Amino acid sequence: MDNIFSSIQTCAKRIKKAIDIKDIGYSNQENSSGETQLQLDIQCDMIIEKEFSKVASINTISSEEKEHTVALHEDGEYFISYDPLDGSSLVDVNLSVGSIFGIYKGGFGSQNMVAACYVVYGPRVEMVFAHNKVKLYLLQEGEFEYVKEIRLKEKGKLNAPGGTQQNWEPYHKEMVDSFFAEGYRLRYSGGMVPDLHQILLKGGGLFSYPATSDKPQGKLRKLFEVFPFAFVYEKAGGEAIDGKQRVLDLGHAHIHDTSPCFFGSKYEIARVKEVYAQHGS
Ligand code: AHG
């Protein structure tokens, strides 16, 4: 695991450089979700694949930017799913973006997850690594320095509601509004990594990306986005559900499967469970 941790650090430093200097032109390729890939997405994906191919304990990788898994080392015990540059469309407006990694032992699947990590590229570069605990690191003078352990409070103050409101179910809108009526503040950048990072560091709140009429299975991908953050939130003392069920109890049929998802501290997730038990599918 130490090798993987340091390999992710190397990737993060290289990706930061790519973000800083790369022209943001569109490539002609589409990823498996049918989106035109940014040059930068592809570049970040290549950086990670190259670094991970040097780590003997990594058996297979899957990337949000690749249709299929890539076998690396037959004898390796770890399987890593990653989103090389989540929220990459925010780079050209200079908002924060991130990389997300889910680390599994013995095969891909929520039940096999043993660690998760994400990197936020903002005014500063920060890394959060969740294994037994959730630890925050800051890139300072070229090296990641340990800052502190992250723990969520029982109840937070921030509300980050994803998806197009027009396509929300009425009960979902009522639930989101109920938090605002209680004094919660809107914090939503459109980048999952900085939005969830903010809630974690500010002590708690709710990030939701529900099933919507245009996306009945949600938008965010299980392996590359939902499972890793579920692992981080649970280890930090919060919860992650799909409305009814714990996210880390969900299976997946395909590596690019998506799921509705709710991440938060205990208080907010209890409200989601209550509302979705009455209405949700
Ligand atoms: P992408 O993978 O296309 O960069 O999408 C980013 C994700 C995630 O980071 C964010 O939370 C979500 O899309 C935002 O989606 P909406 O704009 O639909 O709210």
PDB file of C-alpha atoms and ligand atoms in Angstrom:
ATOM      1  CA  MET A   1       0.000   0.000   0.000  1.00  0.00           C
ATOM      2  CA  ASP A   2       2.925   2.374   0.687  1.00  0.00           C
ATOM      3  CA  ASN A   3       4.072   1.982  -2.919  1.00  0.00           C
ATOM      4  CA  ILE A   4       0.617   2.863  -4.175  1.00  0.00           C
ATOM      5  CA  PHE A   5       0.426   5.868  -1.873  1.00  0.00           C
ATOM      6  CA  SER A   6       3.729   7.231  -3.108  1.00  0.00           C
ATOM      7  CA  SER A   7       2.862   6.454  -6.719  1.00  0.00           C
ATOM      8  CA  ILE A   8      -0.351   8.494  -6.404  1.00  0.00           C
ATOM      9  CA  GLN A   9       1.728  11.344  -4.989  1.00  0.00           C
ATOM     10  CA  THR A  10       3.974  11.232  -8.046  1.00  0.00           C
ATOM     11  CA  CYS A  11       0.916  11.218 -10.333  1.00  0.00           C
ATOM     12  CA  ALA A  12      -0.572  14.192  -8.492  1.00  0.00           C
ATOM     13  CA  LYS A  13       2.587  16.279  -8.904  1.00  0.00           C
ATOM     14  CA  ARG A  14       2.735  15.487 -12.624  1.00  0.00           C
ATOM     15  CA  ILE A  15      -0.971  16.164 -13.131  1.00  0.00           C
ATOM     16  CA  LYS A  16      -0.646  19.497 -11.351  1.00  0.00           C
ATOM     17  CA  LYS A  17       2.088  20.460 -13.840  1.00  0.00           C
ATOM     18  CA  ALA A  18      -0.093  19.331 -16.772  1.00  0.00           C
ATOM     19  CA  ILE A  19      -3.009  21.443 -15.507  1.00  0.00           C
ATOM     20  CA  ASP A  20      -0.748  24.464 -15.094  1.00  0.00           C
ATOM     21  CA  ILE A  21       0.721  24.411 -18.560  1.00  0.00           C
ATOM     22  CA  LYS A  22      -1.572  22.504 -20.870  1.00  0.00           C
ATOM     23  CA  ASP A  23      -3.627  24.218 -23.581  1.00  0.00           C
ATOM     24  CA  ILE A  24      -7.195  23.142 -23.205  1.00  0.00           C
ATOM     25  CA  GLY A  25      -8.156  21.856 -26.617  1.00  0.00           C
ATOM     26  CA  TYR A  26     -10.712  19.165 -27.324  1.00  0.00           C
ATOM     27  CA  SER A  27      -9.498  15.841 -28.696  1.00  0.00           C
ATOM     28  CA  ASN A  28     -11.428  13.867 -31.290  1.00  0.00           C
ATOM     29  CA  GLN A  29     -11.889  10.874 -29.006  1.00  0.00           C
ATOM     30  CA  GLU A  30     -14.975  10.104 -26.998  1.00  0.00           C
ATOM     31  CA  ASN A  31     -14.898   8.276 -23.681  1.00  0.00           C
ATOM     32  CA  SER A  32     -17.306   5.433 -22.905  1.00  0.00           C
ATOM     33  CA  SER A  33     -19.926   7.872 -21.581  1.00  0.00           C
ATOM     34  CA  GLY A  34     -19.975   9.502 -25.037  1.00  0.00           C
ATOM     35  CA  GLU A  35     -18.309  12.725 -23.888  1.00  0.00           C
ATOM     36  CA  THR A  36     -15.623  14.314 -26.003  1.00  0.00           C
ATOM     37  CA  GLN A  37     -12.448  13.819 -24.055  1.00  0.00           C
ATOM     38  CA  LEU A  38     -10.322  16.788 -23.233  1.00  0.00           C
ATOM     39  CA  GLN A  39      -6.678  16.503 -24.151  1.00  0.00           C
ATOM     40  CA  LEU A  40      -5.954  17.039 -20.508  1.00  0.00           C
ATOM     41  CA  ASP A  41      -8.109  14.068 -19.433  1.00  0.00           C
ATOM     42  CA  ILE A  42      -6.156  11.835 -21.765  1.00  0.00           C
ATOM     43  CA  GLN A  43      -2.848  13.223 -20.637  1.00  0.00           C
ATOM     44  CA  CYS A  44      -3.718  12.683 -16.952  1.00  0.00           C
ATOM     45  CA  ASP A  45      -4.908   9.161 -17.700  1.00  0.00           C
ATOM     46  CA  MET A  46      -1.585   8.402 -19.389  1.00  0.00           C
ATOM     47  CA  ILE A  47       0.373   9.824 -16.456  1.00  0.00           C
ATOM     48  CA  ILE A  48      -1.435   7.524 -14.033  1.00  0.00           C
ATOM     49  CA  GLU A  49      -1.195   4.413 -16.199  1.00  0.00           C
ATOM     50  CA  LYS A  50       2.535   4.976 -16.644  1.00  0.00           C
ATOM     51  CA  GLU A  51       3.155   5.420 -12.911  1.00  0.00           C
ATOM     52  CA  PHE A  52       0.948   2.483 -11.883  1.00  0.00           C
ATOM     53  CA  SER A  53       2.638   0.205 -14.384  1.00  0.00           C
ATOM     54  CA  LYS A  54       5.818   0.611 -12.291  1.00  0.00           C
ATOM     55  CA  VAL A  55       4.116  -0.723  -9.124  1.00  0.00           C
ATOM     56  CA  ALA A  56       4.306  -4.527  -8.952  1.00  0.00           C
ATOM     57  CA  SER A  57       1.503  -4.846  -6.396  1.00  0.00           C
ATOM     58  CA  ILE A  58      -1.040  -3.393  -8.846  1.00  0.00           C
ATOM     59  CA  ASN A  59      -2.743  -6.180 -10.757  1.00  0.00           C
ATOM     60  CA  THR A  60      -5.276  -4.308 -12.901  1.00  0.00           C
ATOM     61  CA  ILE A  61      -6.452  -0.746 -13.432  1.00  0.00           C
ATOM     62  CA  SER A  62      -9.676   0.736 -14.709  1.00  0.00           C
ATOM     63  CA  SER A  63     -10.002   4.361 -15.671  1.00  0.00           C
ATOM     64  CA  GLU A  64     -12.987   6.555 -16.282  1.00  0.00           C
ATOM     65  CA  GLU A  65     -11.278   7.428 -19.560  1.00  0.00           C
ATOM     66  CA  LYS A  66     -10.869   3.822 -20.704  1.00  0.00           C
ATOM     67  CA  GLU A  67     -13.579   1.505 -21.982  1.00  0.00           C
ATOM     68  CA  HIS A  68     -11.906  -1.614 -20.574  1.00  0.00           C
ATOM     69  CA  THR A  69      -9.700  -2.607 -17.669  1.00  0.00           C
ATOM     70  CA  VAL A  70      -5.943  -2.858 -18.238  1.00  0.00           C
ATOM     71  CA  ALA A  71      -3.985  -5.770 -16.741  1.00  0.00           C
ATOM     72  CA  LEU A  72      -0.611  -4.686 -15.335  1.00  0.00           C
ATOM     73  CA  HIS A  73       0.989  -7.300 -13.068  1.00  0.00           C
ATOM     74  CA  GLU A  74      -0.354 -10.818 -12.829  1.00  0.00           C
ATOM     75  CA  ASP A  75       0.921 -11.355  -9.296  1.00  0.00           C
ATOM     76  CA  GLY A  76      -0.260  -8.011  -7.938  1.00  0.00           C
ATOM     77  CA  GLU A  77      -2.969  -8.077  -5.263  1.00  0.00           C
ATOM     78  CA  TYR A  78      -4.460  -4.612  -5.823  1.00  0.00           C
ATOM     79  CA  PHE A  79      -7.008  -3.408  -8.361  1.00  0.00           C
ATOM     80  CA  ILE A  80      -7.327   0.356  -8.791  1.00  0.00           C
ATOM     81  CA  SER A  81     -10.170   2.292 -10.380  1.00  0.00           C
ATOM     82  CA  TYR A  82      -9.575   5.972 -10.995  1.00  0.00           C
ATOM     83  CA  ASP A  83     -10.956   9.135 -12.488  1.00  0.00           C
ATOM     84  CA  PRO A  84      -7.790  10.928 -13.643  1.00  0.00           C
ATOM     85  CA  LEU A  85      -9.282  14.423 -13.772  1.00  0.00           C
ATOM     86  CA  ASP A  86     -12.794  14.735 -12.412  1.00  0.00           C
ATOM     87  CA  GLY A  87     -14.553  17.964 -13.331  1.00  0.00           C
ATOM     88  CA  SER A  88     -12.057  18.651 -16.102  1.00  0.00           C
ATOM     89  CA  SER A  89     -14.467  21.033 -17.834  1.00  0.00           C
ATOM     90  CA  LEU A  90     -13.897  23.360 -14.872  1.00  0.00           C
ATOM     91  CA  VAL A  91     -10.210  23.804 -15.688  1.00  0.00           C
ATOM     92  CA  ASP A  92     -10.855  26.448 -18.334  1.00  0.00           C
ATOM     93  CA  VAL A  93     -12.771  28.577 -15.817  1.00  0.00           C
ATOM     94  CA  ASN A  94     -10.069  27.972 -13.204  1.00  0.00           C
ATOM     95  CA  LEU A  95     -12.197  26.187 -10.621  1.00  0.00           C
ATOM     96  CA  SER A  96     -10.824  23.302  -8.584  1.00  0.00           C
ATOM     97  CA  VAL A  97     -10.678  19.809 -10.049  1.00  0.00           C
ATOM     98  CA  GLY A  98      -9.493  16.472  -8.717  1.00  0.00           C
ATOM     99  CA  SER A  99      -8.283  12.914  -9.210  1.00  0.00           C
ATOM    100  CA  ILE A 100     -10.087  10.026  -7.486  1.00  0.00           C
ATOM    101  CA  PHE A 101      -8.723   6.534  -6.736  1.00  0.00           C
ATOM    102  CA  GLY A 102     -10.464   3.434  -5.392  1.00  0.00           C
ATOM    103  CA  ILE A 103      -8.157   0.655  -4.221  1.00  0.00           C
ATOM    104  CA  TYR A 104      -9.502  -2.903  -4.114  1.00  0.00           C
ATOM    105  CA  LYS A 105      -7.943  -6.187  -3.055  1.00  0.00           C
ATOM    106  CA  GLY A 106      -8.538  -9.286  -5.151  1.00  0.00           C
ATOM    107  CA  GLY A 107     -10.856  -7.677  -7.720  1.00  0.00           C
ATOM    108  CA  PHE A 108     -13.038  -4.663  -8.432  1.00  0.00           C
ATOM    109  CA  GLY A 109     -16.160  -4.360  -6.292  1.00  0.00           C
ATOM    110  CA  SER A 110     -17.417  -2.329  -3.366  1.00  0.00           C
ATOM    111  CA  GLN A 111     -16.953  -5.245  -0.960  1.00  0.00           C
ATOM    112  CA  ASN A 112     -13.267  -5.486  -1.884  1.00  0.00           C
ATOM    113  CA  MET A 113     -12.402  -1.855  -1.277  1.00  0.00           C
ATOM    114  CA  VAL A 114      -9.489  -1.447   1.134  1.00  0.00           C
ATOM    115  CA  ALA A 115      -8.490   2.187   0.621  1.00  0.00           C
ATOM    116  CA  ALA A 116      -9.460   5.299  -1.292  1.00  0.00           C
ATOM    117  CA  CYS A 117      -7.716   8.502  -2.159  1.00  0.00           C
ATOM    118  CA  TYR A 118      -8.399  11.775  -3.862  1.00  0.00           C
ATOM    119  CA  VAL A 119      -6.360  14.809  -4.827  1.00  0.00           C
ATOM    120  CA  VAL A 120      -7.742  18.344  -5.080  1.00  0.00           C
ATOM    121  CA  TYR A 121      -6.013  20.726  -7.484  1.00  0.00           C
ATOM    122  CA  GLY A 122      -7.077  24.152  -6.288  1.00  0.00           C
ATOM    123  CA  PRO A 123      -5.159  27.175  -5.092  1.00  0.00           C
ATOM    124  CA  ARG A 124      -3.255  24.472  -3.201  1.00  0.00           C
ATOM    125  CA  VAL A 125      -2.828  20.784  -3.966  1.00  0.00           C
ATOM    126  CA  GLU A 126      -4.211  18.563  -1.221  1.00  0.00           C
ATOM    127  CA  MET A 127      -4.460  14.810  -0.958  1.00  0.00           C
ATOM    128  CA  VAL A 128      -6.795  12.789   1.228  1.00  0.00           C
ATOM    129  CA  PHE A 129      -5.929   9.163   1.806  1.00  0.00           C
ATOM    130  CA  ALA A 130      -8.391   6.883   3.584  1.00  0.00           C
ATOM    131  CA  HIS A 131      -7.215   3.537   4.842  1.00  0.00           C
ATOM    132  CA  ASN A 132      -7.776   2.893   8.527  1.00  0.00           C
ATOM    133  CA  LYS A 133      -8.113   6.615   9.126  1.00  0.00           C
ATOM    134  CA  VAL A 134      -8.722   9.551   6.797  1.00  0.00           C
ATOM    135  CA  LYS A 135      -5.610  11.681   6.517  1.00  0.00           C
ATOM    136  CA  LEU A 136      -5.083  15.042   4.846  1.00  0.00           C
ATOM    137  CA  TYR A 137      -1.788  15.957   3.132  1.00  0.00           C
ATOM    138  CA  LEU A 138      -0.692  19.240   1.581  1.00  0.00           C
ATOM    139  CA  LEU A 139       1.783  19.640  -1.281  1.00  0.00           C
ATOM    140  CA  GLN A 140       4.458  21.968  -0.001  1.00  0.00           C
ATOM    141  CA  GLU A 141       7.706  22.718  -1.802  1.00  0.00           C
ATOM    142  CA  GLY A 142       7.361  19.635  -3.947  1.00  0.00           C
ATOM    143  CA  GLU A 143       6.438  17.116  -1.222  1.00  0.00           C
ATOM    144  CA  PHE A 144       3.211  15.991   0.388  1.00  0.00           C
ATOM    145  CA  GLU A 145       3.262  16.810   4.108  1.00  0.00           C
ATOM    146  CA  TYR A 146       0.827  15.282   6.602  1.00  0.00           C
ATOM    147  CA  VAL A 147      -1.580  17.895   7.950  1.00  0.00           C
ATOM    148  CA  LYS A 148      -4.204  16.161  10.098  1.00  0.00           C
ATOM    149  CA  GLU A 149      -6.772  13.449  10.471  1.00  0.00           C
ATOM    150  CA  ILE A 150     -10.244  14.303   9.122  1.00  0.00           C
ATOM    151  CA  ARG A 151     -13.388  13.515  11.130  1.00  0.00           C
ATOM    152  CA  LEU A 152     -16.924  14.562  10.291  1.00  0.00           C
ATOM    153  CA  LYS A 153     -19.215  16.032  12.914  1.00  0.00           C
ATOM    154  CA  GLU A 154     -22.658  14.529  13.517  1.00  0.00           C
ATOM    155  CA  LYS A 155     -24.299  17.428  11.685  1.00  0.00           C
ATOM    156  CA  GLY A 156     -23.014  20.027   9.253  1.00  0.00           C
ATOM    157  CA  LYS A 157     -24.112  23.285   7.646  1.00  0.00           C
ATOM    158  CA  LEU A 158     -23.486  22.833   3.926  1.00  0.00           C
ATOM    159  CA  ASN A 159     -25.794  21.597   1.214  1.00  0.00           C
ATOM    160  CA  ALA A 160     -24.438  20.586  -2.222  1.00  0.00           C
ATOM    161  CA  PRO A 161     -27.350  19.446  -4.388  1.00  0.00           C
ATOM    162  CA  GLY A 162     -26.307  18.002  -7.766  1.00  0.00           C
ATOM    163  CA  GLY A 163     -28.289  17.422 -10.940  1.00  0.00           C
ATOM    164  CA  THR A 164     -30.635  19.647 -12.895  1.00  0.00           C
ATOM    165  CA  GLN A 165     -33.428  20.828 -10.600  1.00  0.00           C
ATOM    166  CA  GLN A 166     -35.968  20.632 -13.402  1.00  0.00           C
ATOM    167  CA  ASN A 167     -35.386  16.879 -13.451  1.00  0.00           C
ATOM    168  CA  TRP A 168     -35.538  16.264  -9.703  1.00  0.00           C
ATOM    169  CA  GLU A 169     -38.398  14.318  -8.146  1.00  0.00           C
ATOM    170  CA  PRO A 170     -40.670  16.641  -6.143  1.00  0.00           C
ATOM    171  CA  TYR A 171     -39.848  14.857  -2.869  1.00  0.00           C
ATOM    172  CA  HIS A 172     -36.137  15.312  -3.551  1.00  0.00           C
ATOM    173  CA  LYS A 173     -36.651  19.045  -4.031  1.00  0.00           C
ATOM    174  CA  GLU A 174     -38.657  19.205  -0.806  1.00  0.00           C
ATOM    175  CA  MET A 175     -35.859  17.470   1.034  1.00  0.00           C
ATOM    176  CA  VAL A 176     -33.183  19.793  -0.387  1.00  0.00           C
ATOM    177  CA  ASP A 177     -35.357  22.798   0.517  1.00  0.00           C
ATOM    178  CA  SER A 178     -35.877  21.476   4.032  1.00  0.00           C
ATOM    179  CA  PHE A 179     -32.152  21.738   4.661  1.00  0.00           C
ATOM    180  CA  PHE A 180     -32.061  25.305   3.336  1.00  0.00           C
ATOM    181  CA  ALA A 181     -35.077  26.154   5.526  1.00  0.00           C
ATOM    182  CA  GLU A 182     -33.031  24.905   8.468  1.00  0.00           C
ATOM    183  CA  GLY A 183     -30.158  27.271   7.732  1.00  0.00           C
ATOM    184  CA  TYR A 184     -27.929  25.146   5.506  1.00  0.00           C
ATOM    185  CA  ARG A 185     -25.866  27.105   2.981  1.00  0.00           C
ATOM    186  CA  LEU A 186     -25.521  26.267  -0.697  1.00  0.00           C
ATOM    187  CA  ARG A 187     -22.030  25.171  -1.686  1.00  0.00           C
ATOM    188  CA  TYR A 188     -21.856  23.640  -5.155  1.00  0.00           C
ATOM    189  CA  SER A 189     -19.059  24.192  -7.667  1.00  0.00           C
ATOM    190  CA  GLY A 190     -19.915  21.362 -10.080  1.00  0.00           C
ATOM    191  CA  GLY A 191     -16.731  19.523  -9.178  1.00  0.00           C
ATOM    192  CA  MET A 192     -17.396  16.500  -7.027  1.00  0.00           C
ATOM    193  CA  VAL A 193     -13.921  16.464  -5.530  1.00  0.00           C
ATOM    194  CA  PRO A 194     -13.814  20.050  -4.207  1.00  0.00           C
ATOM    195  CA  ASP A 195     -17.503  19.921  -3.232  1.00  0.00           C
ATOM    196  CA  LEU A 196     -17.080  16.780  -1.138  1.00  0.00           C
ATOM    197  CA  HIS A 197     -13.729  17.977   0.165  1.00  0.00           C
ATOM    198  CA  GLN A 198     -15.309  21.184   1.407  1.00  0.00           C
ATOM    199  CA  ILE A 199     -18.031  19.309   3.294  1.00  0.00           C
ATOM    200  CA  LEU A 200     -15.428  17.016   4.855  1.00  0.00           C
ATOM    201  CA  LEU A 201     -13.168  19.834   5.966  1.00  0.00           C
ATOM    202  CA  LYS A 202     -15.958  22.086   7.190  1.00  0.00           C
ATOM    203  CA  GLY A 203     -17.229  19.305   9.431  1.00  0.00           C
ATOM    204  CA  GLY A 204     -20.276  18.033   7.571  1.00  0.00           C
ATOM    205  CA  GLY A 205     -23.311  18.596   5.411  1.00  0.00           C
ATOM    206  CA  LEU A 206     -24.875  16.842   2.459  1.00  0.00           C
ATOM    207  CA  PHE A 207     -23.742  16.237  -1.118  1.00  0.00           C
ATOM    208  CA  SER A 208     -26.428  14.667  -3.273  1.00  0.00           C
ATOM    209  CA  TYR A 209     -26.567  13.493  -6.851  1.00  0.00           C
ATOM    210  CA  PRO A 210     -29.974  11.819  -7.084  1.00  0.00           C
ATOM    211  CA  ALA A 211     -31.752   9.790  -9.711  1.00  0.00           C
ATOM    212  CA  THR A 212     -33.336  12.313 -12.063  1.00  0.00           C
ATOM    213  CA  SER A 213     -35.872  12.015 -14.870  1.00  0.00           C
ATOM    214  CA  ASP A 214     -33.081  12.347 -17.445  1.00  0.00           C
ATOM    215  CA  LYS A 215     -30.612  10.169 -15.515  1.00  0.00           C
ATOM    216  CA  PRO A 216     -32.606   7.506 -13.611  1.00  0.00           C
ATOM    217  CA  GLN A 217     -29.379   5.805 -12.477  1.00  0.00           C
ATOM    218  CA  GLY A 218     -27.708   9.062 -11.489  1.00  0.00           C
ATOM    219  CA  LYS A 219     -24.669  10.560 -13.187  1.00  0.00           C
ATOM    220  CA  LEU A 220     -21.733   9.625 -11.032  1.00  0.00           C
ATOM    221  CA  ARG A 221     -19.864   6.418 -11.687  1.00  0.00           C
ATOM    222  CA  LYS A 222     -19.728   3.743  -9.021  1.00  0.00           C
ATOM    223  CA  LEU A 223     -16.149   2.591  -9.427  1.00  0.00           C
ATOM    224  CA  PHE A 224     -14.499   5.892 -10.271  1.00  0.00           C
ATOM    225  CA  GLU A 225     -16.422   8.356  -8.105  1.00  0.00           C
ATOM    226  CA  VAL A 226     -19.094   6.913  -5.827  1.00  0.00           C
ATOM    227  CA  PHE A 227     -17.349   3.950  -4.149  1.00  0.00           C
ATOM    228  CA  PRO A 228     -14.094   5.808  -3.380  1.00  0.00           C
ATOM    229  CA  PHE A 229     -15.887   8.760  -1.785  1.00  0.00           C
ATOM    230  CA  ALA A 230     -18.228   6.405   0.093  1.00  0.00           C
ATOM    231  CA  PHE A 231     -15.163   4.760   1.605  1.00  0.00           C
ATOM    232  CA  VAL A 232     -13.661   8.137   2.561  1.00  0.00           C
ATOM    233  CA  TYR A 233     -16.915   9.398   4.125  1.00  0.00           C
ATOM    234  CA  GLU A 234     -17.530   6.230   6.125  1.00  0.00           C
ATOM    235  CA  LYS A 235     -13.975   6.164   7.455  1.00  0.00           C
ATOM    236  CA  ALA A 236     -14.372   9.824   8.463  1.00  0.00           C
ATOM    237  CA  GLY A 237     -17.482   8.991  10.493  1.00  0.00           C
ATOM    238  CA  GLY A 238     -20.104   9.874   7.884  1.00  0.00           C
ATOM    239  CA  GLU A 239     -22.283   7.820   5.598  1.00  0.00           C
ATOM    240  CA  ALA A 240     -22.870   7.245   1.886  1.00  0.00           C
ATOM    241  CA  ILE A 241     -26.104   5.815   0.512  1.00  0.00           C
ATOM    242  CA  ASP A 242     -27.949   5.561  -2.805  1.00  0.00           C
ATOM    243  CA  GLY A 243     -31.147   6.796  -1.136  1.00  0.00           C
ATOM    244  CA  LYS A 244     -31.952   3.587   0.676  1.00  0.00           C
ATOM    245  CA  GLN A 245     -28.931   1.349   0.650  1.00  0.00           C
ATOM    246  CA  ARG A 246     -25.356   1.746   1.762  1.00  0.00           C
ATOM    247  CA  VAL A 247     -23.345   2.508  -1.370  1.00  0.00           C
ATOM    248  CA  LEU A 248     -20.596   0.080  -0.393  1.00  0.00           C
ATOM    249  CA  ASP A 249     -23.142  -2.763  -0.414  1.00  0.00           C
ATOM    250  CA  LEU A 250     -24.008  -2.121  -4.064  1.00  0.00           C
ATOM    251  CA  GLY A 251     -22.734  -4.383  -6.799  1.00  0.00           C
ATOM    252  CA  HIS A 252     -21.850  -3.361 -10.314  1.00  0.00           C
ATOM    253  CA  ALA A 253     -22.432  -5.101 -13.622  1.00  0.00           C
ATOM    254  CA  HIS A 254     -20.103  -2.945 -15.698  1.00  0.00           C
ATOM    255  CA  ILE A 255     -17.113  -0.835 -14.686  1.00  0.00           C
ATOM    256  CA  HIS A 256     -18.831   2.315 -15.976  1.00  0.00           C
ATOM    257  CA  ASP A 257     -22.100   1.820 -14.046  1.00  0.00           C
ATOM    258  CA  THR A 258     -23.511   4.871 -12.280  1.00  0.00           C
ATOM    259  CA  SER A 259     -25.587   5.254  -9.126  1.00  0.00           C
ATOM    260  CA  PRO A 260     -27.579   7.936  -7.355  1.00  0.00           C
ATOM    261  CA  CYS A 261     -25.570   8.949  -4.301  1.00  0.00           C
ATOM    262  CA  PHE A 262     -25.764  10.913  -1.061  1.00  0.00           C
ATOM    263  CA  PHE A 263     -22.718  11.619   1.071  1.00  0.00           C
ATOM    264  CA  GLY A 264     -22.886  13.354   4.399  1.00  0.00           C
ATOM    265  CA  SER A 265     -22.716  13.329   8.106  1.00  0.00           C
ATOM    266  CA  LYS A 266     -25.116  11.200  10.170  1.00  0.00           C
ATOM    267  CA  TYR A 267     -27.798  13.822  10.680  1.00  0.00           C
ATOM    268  CA  GLU A 268     -28.286  14.668   7.015  1.00  0.00           C
ATOM    269  CA  ILE A 269     -28.138  11.073   5.824  1.00  0.00           C
ATOM    270  CA  ALA A 270     -30.813  10.119   8.379  1.00  0.00           C
ATOM    271  CA  ARG A 271     -33.104  12.691   6.710  1.00  0.00           C
ATOM    272  CA  VAL A 272     -32.349  11.293   3.239  1.00  0.00           C
ATOM    273  CA  LYS A 273     -33.163   7.766   4.432  1.00  0.00           C
ATOM    274  CA  GLU A 274     -36.405   8.937   5.972  1.00  0.00           C
ATOM    275  CA  VAL A 275     -37.542  10.767   2.819  1.00  0.00           C
ATOM    276  CA  TYR A 276     -36.432   8.075   0.385  1.00  0.00           C
ATOM    277  CA  ALA A 277     -37.991   5.279   2.470  1.00  0.00           C
ATOM    278  CA  GLN A 278     -41.337   6.957   1.888  1.00  0.00           C
ATOM    279  CA  HIS A 279     -40.910   7.922  -1.750  1.00  0.00           C
ATOM    280  CA  GLY A 280     -37.795   6.685  -3.484  1.00  0.00           C
ATOM    281  CA  SER A 281     -37.674   3.766  -5.841  1.00  0.00           C
TER     282      SER A 281
HETATM  283  P1  AHG B   1     -17.280  15.159 -15.483  1.00  0.00           P
HETATM  284  O1  AHG B   1     -16.840  13.775 -15.153  1.00  0.00           O
HETATM  285  O2  AHG B   1     -18.010  15.258 -16.783  1.00  0.00           O
HETATM  286  O3  AHG B   1     -16.172  16.131 -15.346  1.00  0.00           O
HETATM  287  O4  AHG B   1     -18.425  15.530 -14.445  1.00  0.00           O
HETATM  288  C1  AHG B   1     -18.080  15.960 -13.184  1.00  0.00           C
HETATM  289  C2  AHG B   1     -19.071  15.404 -12.247  1.00  0.00           C
HETATM  290  C3  AHG B   1     -18.776  15.691 -10.791  1.00  0.00           C
HETATM  291  O5  AHG B   1     -17.509  16.133 -10.533  1.00  0.00           O
HETATM  292  C4  AHG B   1     -19.801  16.699 -10.407  1.00  0.00           C
HETATM  293  O6  AHG B   1     -20.196  16.534  -9.086  1.00  0.00           O
HETATM  294  C5  AHG B   1     -20.918  16.486 -11.365  1.00  0.00           C
HETATM  295  O7  AHG B   1     -20.331  15.973 -12.532  1.00  0.00           O
HETATM  296  C6  AHG B   1     -21.672  17.737 -11.667  1.00  0.00           C
HETATM  297  O8  AHG B   1     -22.751  17.439 -12.463  1.00  0.00           O
HETATM  298  P2  AHG B   1     -23.913  18.507 -12.723  1.00  0.00           P
HETATM  299  O9  AHG B   1     -23.295  19.606 -13.513  1.00  0.00           O
HETATM  300  O10 AHG B   1     -24.940  17.734 -13.478  1.00  0.00           O
HETATM  301  O11 AHG B   1     -24.424  18.984 -11.385  1.00  0.00           O
END
